[in-house]
């Protein structure tokens, strides 16, 4: 058993290094960096590139990657991204850092190449010495991990609690603006924190490379596991996070001892431990009726006040409707309030002509994009209207696909009843999840839904009925789906129906109520609204739409494969969707098509050396959200409108600003 | 001076007698049929801090009552107790003759009690008119929350009655021109007016207003006081208004309660409480 505990301590130590970095940067800026694992991977990949691919000595490779590139990267990311993100909404913060996690591994692939690296040297020359401690063999690489944890704990405690810098960092948590009033430059302090934290990310990345290899998926998985410890530490206490990390590692390791050594269930259970911790945490808080709201960090009232640009005046004597964003008159019918109806009809006509203009292959790609668009439309309700950061939508789509395929292929059910059953299952899951998370703060909801998705991946999708023969998934063939053009028109019709439903929901009383609960739960409750009912309804509808989309994705592939719906991999879906426009129905469909067609274009027309460019572009788009939170479609639509107005009116400055008109297209 | 002098009992028809509301027990405390909202011996403690102690007050039908007190007196805590956001440690609250001490804010809202908040808290992605429409529908057409999902009603024009009610409140608050403006970015003064409108759109039996005039200039304050007085006179809405500005209260109410350090220290007409030594002491630290 001691052997397993030692291994558990090492695994927990890896979680702890990441958790400490996440908490430190969160405290300095209020940003939970979903890209922290990707940064660690990038530095580890750089180290491997120098050490192995270019035969540099260990000390030189470590010096350049950990002490030169990592801090430079940390500073650049702070200056270009995190500094701007500090006052952004939680959704933008999460998606921008998800963008980072999508972009950096792909960028590393383009720069350094894409070999499979299952083993990489660490900071110790080969052969790595091994020692026996209490009868247990432990390598110097593993000792390094534990030593790093101890170093972080000691240095972190001393710096945070016993130095002036620590005081400044703690003050930054509550209010950078107030901190600046003490004569301290909060930007310097924040930049220093991000720079040092990135060094630690690089160090961690290099240290764990000998244990896990240099594989971006492993690093992403680790960072998500570290979120469990961050959550248990309530985003504040590094000591608690380190203890929680060690506990997670030891429990996972001991399960290896106690569960059968082989089998997908054992593997799934062991890999699920960190995420099960998140769920236990939420249930525990629900039983205690202690509802964790958004954690602190990133500023207080003064910070918010001084970042509004002083635009909000106390008086409305001079306020005119033209000073603000407006919508069509409330007395008009729902149809006439749809300002974008001509645009939507034009888009529909173009879409319907595509099979005439495109080859069957590209028609099929667009059809698949429409299926993804349906999944994105489900996010339009829960994220766009509800404002909830829902990171498990791929799981609902996956359940829709896997259950439909199972019922159709293995039990010969007709298509529609199979999809209905799958959708009802996801509705149930979505409702329960929404009920549990209704009163949690945005960031907690993001982490809990992410954990839920990973649990579905590890525990549900790994059961044999969904793995199919040869673990390749379940075939799903329908005659109408074998013809690209027929399938396209069916999907176009279905997408149109879902678009109309989403718009119908938005205009309904329930849609207004969902918007209300998004912005102010107390005011909603004071009006007599049940926040729980509305959020559960939105989650339920969203899950059903996702399930339908998932089933059609599987129909398009003619195979339902769990890996298609992997939660961590599908974070790129979130990045694409939010980048194109989280609050536009049309943008959801466009995002779906882009997410499929863009990689296909690169694979077909460009050299393989830049096949990783689409994820870089998607990730970069998400990162750029920091400057354009409404998304690129709205931004470009506005630019297009300005250009047309400029041309038509020969430069007469009669058109309003981007800011003043942006809401017109947010419909 | 008695608070219920001249108050008229105005029970109105409504849809608040739903099954969950019927489960509320009649209040044993309410003996006055003119009373719409009553707090009896309410006490609230946060750990060792006594926020409210033995506070009793009544709000009659169709009357506007003021609530004053220095910062930290417990005014907003009392609002939270009356509206159901905080359950008191002791005492009881009755609304329309029903004991609602344990009832949630939603149930109280369905019974006809709405409120505003000290910090304006609007629904940023809705227009001013949509705020009022939502408030109207939730109280007058609550089933639309669900039936809209399965009928094409959302695509049609809004109901005539809904438009009339929204237009009436917009006019009352001088917000006609801002009807189709999104709430996001509205100045503080407008935000407060929209909050008041949101409360009025529900045609409440009693409306609790937490510092509605804060941040308004003199003209706006005057307009607001006229609007509130009209709402009381024309709609028979009862109101309890927290306000520091005694002049504002003088213009709209004949009765004021004064809280200090969680205790009710005075009540009466604004001029009476202005002369009260305990009130002067609470505000100025002196007896006169």
PDB file of N, CA and C in Angstrom, chain B residues 162-205:
ATOM      1  N   UNK B 162     -52.050  44.828 -21.856  1.00  0.00           N
ATOM      2  CA  UNK B 162     -50.633  44.916 -21.476  1.00  0.00           C
ATOM      3  C   UNK B 162     -50.029  46.222 -21.990  1.00  0.00           C
ATOM      4  N   UNK B 163     -50.334  46.546 -23.254  1.00  0.00           N
ATOM      5  CA  UNK B 163     -49.800  47.783 -23.832  1.00  0.00           C
ATOM      6  C   UNK B 163     -50.314  48.987 -23.051  1.00  0.00           C
ATOM      7  N   UNK B 164     -51.596  48.939 -22.715  1.00  0.00           N
ATOM      8  CA  UNK B 164     -52.173  50.066 -21.972  1.00  0.00           C
ATOM      9  C   UNK B 164     -51.485  50.244 -20.616  1.00  0.00           C
ATOM     10  N   UNK B 165     -51.289  49.133 -19.928  1.00  0.00           N
ATOM     11  CA  UNK B 165     -50.660  49.210 -18.601  1.00  0.00           C
ATOM     12  C   UNK B 165     -49.220  49.725 -18.711  1.00  0.00           C
ATOM     13  N   UNK B 166     -48.506  49.210 -19.706  1.00  0.00           N
ATOM     14  CA  UNK B 166     -47.113  49.641 -19.888  1.00  0.00           C
ATOM     15  C   UNK B 166     -47.069  51.132 -20.226  1.00  0.00           C
ATOM     16  N   UNK B 167     -47.947  51.532 -21.141  1.00  0.00           N
ATOM     17  CA  UNK B 167     -47.960  52.958 -21.531  1.00  0.00           C
ATOM     18  C   UNK B 167     -48.340  53.847 -20.349  1.00  0.00           C
ATOM     19  N   UNK B 168     -49.264  53.358 -19.535  1.00  0.00           N
ATOM     20  CA  UNK B 168     -49.707  54.148 -18.381  1.00  0.00           C
ATOM     21  C   UNK B 168     -48.540  54.379 -17.409  1.00  0.00           C
ATOM     22  N   UNK B 169     -47.775  53.332 -17.169  1.00  0.00           N
ATOM     23  CA  UNK B 169     -46.662  53.475 -16.215  1.00  0.00           C
ATOM     24  C   UNK B 169     -45.545  54.318 -16.818  1.00  0.00           C
ATOM     25  N   UNK B 170     -45.311  54.115 -18.118  1.00  0.00           N
ATOM     26  CA  UNK B 170     -44.293  54.948 -18.783  1.00  0.00           C
ATOM     27  C   UNK B 170     -44.664  56.417 -18.665  1.00  0.00           C
ATOM     28  N   UNK B 171     -45.933  56.677 -18.870  1.00  0.00           N
ATOM     29  CA  UNK B 171     -46.399  58.057 -18.780  1.00  0.00           C
ATOM     30  C   UNK B 171     -46.301  58.572 -17.348  1.00  0.00           C
ATOM     31  N   UNK B 172     -46.700  57.747 -16.410  1.00  0.00           N
ATOM     32  CA  UNK B 172     -46.674  58.144 -14.997  1.00  0.00           C
ATOM     33  C   UNK B 172     -45.266  58.538 -14.565  1.00  0.00           C
ATOM     34  N   UNK B 173     -44.272  57.809 -15.072  1.00  0.00           N
ATOM     35  CA  UNK B 173     -42.890  58.048 -14.648  1.00  0.00           C
ATOM     36  C   UNK B 173     -42.119  58.918 -15.638  1.00  0.00           C
ATOM     37  N   UNK B 174     -42.805  59.388 -16.675  1.00  0.00           N
ATOM     38  CA  UNK B 174     -42.133  60.235 -17.659  1.00  0.00           C
ATOM     39  C   UNK B 174     -41.093  59.488 -18.476  1.00  0.00           C
ATOM     40  N   UNK B 175     -41.364  58.231 -18.736  1.00  0.00           N
ATOM     41  CA  UNK B 175     -40.377  57.400 -19.444  1.00  0.00           C
ATOM     42  C   UNK B 175     -40.808  57.050 -20.870  1.00  0.00           C
ATOM     43  N   UNK B 176     -41.800  57.749 -21.390  1.00  0.00           N
ATOM     44  CA  UNK B 176     -42.335  57.361 -22.712  1.00  0.00           C
ATOM     45  C   UNK B 176     -41.239  57.251 -23.771  1.00  0.00           C
ATOM     46  N   UNK B 177     -40.359  58.231 -23.792  1.00  0.00           N
ATOM     47  CA  UNK B 177     -39.337  58.250 -24.849  1.00  0.00           C
ATOM     48  C   UNK B 177     -38.288  57.154 -24.679  1.00  0.00           C
ATOM     49  N   UNK B 178     -38.196  56.655 -23.464  1.00  0.00           N
ATOM     50  CA  UNK B 178     -37.155  55.658 -23.210  1.00  0.00           C
ATOM     51  C   UNK B 178     -37.695  54.223 -23.294  1.00  0.00           C
ATOM     52  N   UNK B 179     -38.928  54.069 -23.762  1.00  0.00           N
ATOM     53  CA  UNK B 179     -39.585  52.753 -23.724  1.00  0.00           C
ATOM     54  C   UNK B 179     -38.758  51.660 -24.385  1.00  0.00           C
ATOM     55  N   UNK B 180     -38.157  51.968 -25.516  1.00  0.00           N
ATOM     56  CA  UNK B 180     -37.476  50.918 -26.281  1.00  0.00           C
ATOM     57  C   UNK B 180     -35.961  50.924 -26.102  1.00  0.00           C
ATOM     58  N   UNK B 181     -35.509  51.586 -25.044  1.00  0.00           N
ATOM     59  CA  UNK B 181     -34.081  51.653 -24.749  1.00  0.00           C
ATOM     60  C   UNK B 181     -33.686  50.472 -23.859  1.00  0.00           C
ATOM     61  N   UNK B 182     -32.560  49.864 -24.174  1.00  0.00           N
ATOM     62  CA  UNK B 182     -32.080  48.760 -23.326  1.00  0.00           C
ATOM     63  C   UNK B 182     -31.635  49.302 -21.969  1.00  0.00           C
ATOM     64  N   UNK B 183     -31.870  48.505 -20.927  1.00  0.00           N
ATOM     65  CA  UNK B 183     -31.568  48.975 -19.569  1.00  0.00           C
ATOM     66  C   UNK B 183     -30.065  49.105 -19.332  1.00  0.00           C
ATOM     67  N   UNK B 184     -29.283  48.369 -20.115  1.00  0.00           N
ATOM     68  CA  UNK B 184     -27.838  48.399 -19.908  1.00  0.00           C
ATOM     69  C   UNK B 184     -27.289  49.801 -20.198  1.00  0.00           C
ATOM     70  N   UNK B 185     -26.648  50.395 -19.209  1.00  0.00           N
ATOM     71  CA  UNK B 185     -26.036  51.699 -19.420  1.00  0.00           C
ATOM     72  C   UNK B 185     -26.923  52.874 -19.070  1.00  0.00           C
ATOM     73  N   UNK B 186     -28.148  52.630 -18.619  1.00  0.00           N
ATOM     74  CA  UNK B 186     -29.011  53.740 -18.239  1.00  0.00           C
ATOM     75  C   UNK B 186     -28.409  54.497 -17.056  1.00  0.00           C
ATOM     76  N   UNK B 187     -28.593  55.821 -17.012  1.00  0.00           N
ATOM     77  CA  UNK B 187     -28.101  56.574 -15.860  1.00  0.00           C
ATOM     78  C   UNK B 187     -28.850  56.164 -14.589  1.00  0.00           C
ATOM     79  N   UNK B 188     -28.224  56.465 -13.455  1.00  0.00           N
ATOM     80  CA  UNK B 188     -28.767  56.015 -12.178  1.00  0.00           C
ATOM     81  C   UNK B 188     -30.203  56.497 -11.955  1.00  0.00           C
ATOM     82  N   UNK B 189     -30.453  57.754 -12.301  1.00  0.00           N
ATOM     83  CA  UNK B 189     -31.787  58.294 -12.066  1.00  0.00           C
ATOM     84  C   UNK B 189     -32.844  57.508 -12.825  1.00  0.00           C
ATOM     85  N   UNK B 190     -32.583  57.253 -14.097  1.00  0.00           N
ATOM     86  CA  UNK B 190     -33.524  56.488 -14.908  1.00  0.00           C
ATOM     87  C   UNK B 190     -33.670  55.062 -14.383  1.00  0.00           C
ATOM     88  N   UNK B 191     -32.559  54.515 -13.946  1.00  0.00           N
ATOM     89  CA  UNK B 191     -32.589  53.145 -13.433  1.00  0.00           C
ATOM     90  C   UNK B 191     -33.551  53.045 -12.249  1.00  0.00           C
ATOM     91  N   UNK B 192     -33.488  54.046 -11.387  1.00  0.00           N
ATOM     92  CA  UNK B 192     -34.379  54.014 -10.217  1.00  0.00           C
ATOM     93  C   UNK B 192     -35.838  54.131 -10.652  1.00  0.00           C
ATOM     94  N   UNK B 193     -36.087  54.976 -11.644  1.00  0.00           N
ATOM     95  CA  UNK B 193     -37.466  55.123 -12.116  1.00  0.00           C
ATOM     96  C   UNK B 193     -37.970  53.815 -12.743  1.00  0.00           C
ATOM     97  N   UNK B 194     -37.098  53.162 -13.503  1.00  0.00           N
ATOM     98  CA  UNK B 194     -37.508  51.900 -14.133  1.00  0.00           C
ATOM     99  C   UNK B 194     -37.809  50.856 -13.049  1.00  0.00           C
ATOM    100  N   UNK B 195     -36.992  50.877 -11.992  1.00  0.00           N
ATOM    101  CA  UNK B 195     -37.257  49.931 -10.890  1.00  0.00           C
ATOM    102  C   UNK B 195     -38.628  50.194 -10.277  1.00  0.00           C
ATOM    103  N   UNK B 196     -38.944  51.444 -10.072  1.00  0.00           N
ATOM    104  CA  UNK B 196     -40.260  51.775  -9.527  1.00  0.00           C
ATOM    105  C   UNK B 196     -41.343  51.312 -10.498  1.00  0.00           C
ATOM    106  N   UNK B 197     -41.103  51.557 -11.802  1.00  0.00           N
ATOM    107  CA  UNK B 197     -42.063  51.126 -12.804  1.00  0.00           C
ATOM    108  C   UNK B 197     -42.248  49.624 -12.817  1.00  0.00           C
ATOM    109  N   UNK B 198     -41.156  48.914 -12.664  1.00  0.00           N
ATOM    110  CA  UNK B 198     -41.213  47.448 -12.638  1.00  0.00           C
ATOM    111  C   UNK B 198     -42.106  46.996 -11.490  1.00  0.00           C
ATOM    112  N   UNK B 199     -41.935  47.659 -10.348  1.00  0.00           N
ATOM    113  CA  UNK B 199     -42.798  47.319  -9.207  1.00  0.00           C
ATOM    114  C   UNK B 199     -44.247  47.654  -9.487  1.00  0.00           C
ATOM    115  N   UNK B 200     -44.490  48.805 -10.094  1.00  0.00           N
ATOM    116  CA  UNK B 200     -45.872  49.228 -10.335  1.00  0.00           C
ATOM    117  C   UNK B 200     -46.547  48.386 -11.419  1.00  0.00           C
ATOM    118  N   UNK B 201     -45.747  47.883 -12.372  1.00  0.00           N
ATOM    119  CA  UNK B 201     -46.322  47.111 -13.477  1.00  0.00           C
ATOM    120  C   UNK B 201     -47.058  45.883 -12.982  1.00  0.00           C
ATOM    121  N   UNK B 202     -46.645  45.400 -11.833  1.00  0.00           N
ATOM    122  CA  UNK B 202     -47.294  44.208 -11.282  1.00  0.00           C
ATOM    123  C   UNK B 202     -48.599  44.550 -10.575  1.00  0.00           C
ATOM    124  N   UNK B 203     -49.012  45.815 -10.622  1.00  0.00           N
ATOM    125  CA  UNK B 203     -50.201  46.265  -9.881  1.00  0.00           C
ATOM    126  C   UNK B 203     -50.170  45.723  -8.460  1.00  0.00           C
ATOM    127  N   UNK B 204     -49.138  46.028  -7.713  1.00  0.00           N
ATOM    128  CA  UNK B 204     -49.007  45.414  -6.387  1.00  0.00           C
ATOM    129  C   UNK B 204     -49.999  45.994  -5.384  1.00  0.00           C
ATOM    130  N   UNK B 205     -50.283  45.201  -4.376  1.00  0.00           N
ATOM    131  CA  UNK B 205     -51.074  45.726  -3.266  1.00  0.00           C
ATOM    132  C   UNK B 205     -50.198  46.551  -2.342  1.00  0.00           C
TER     133      UNK B 205
END
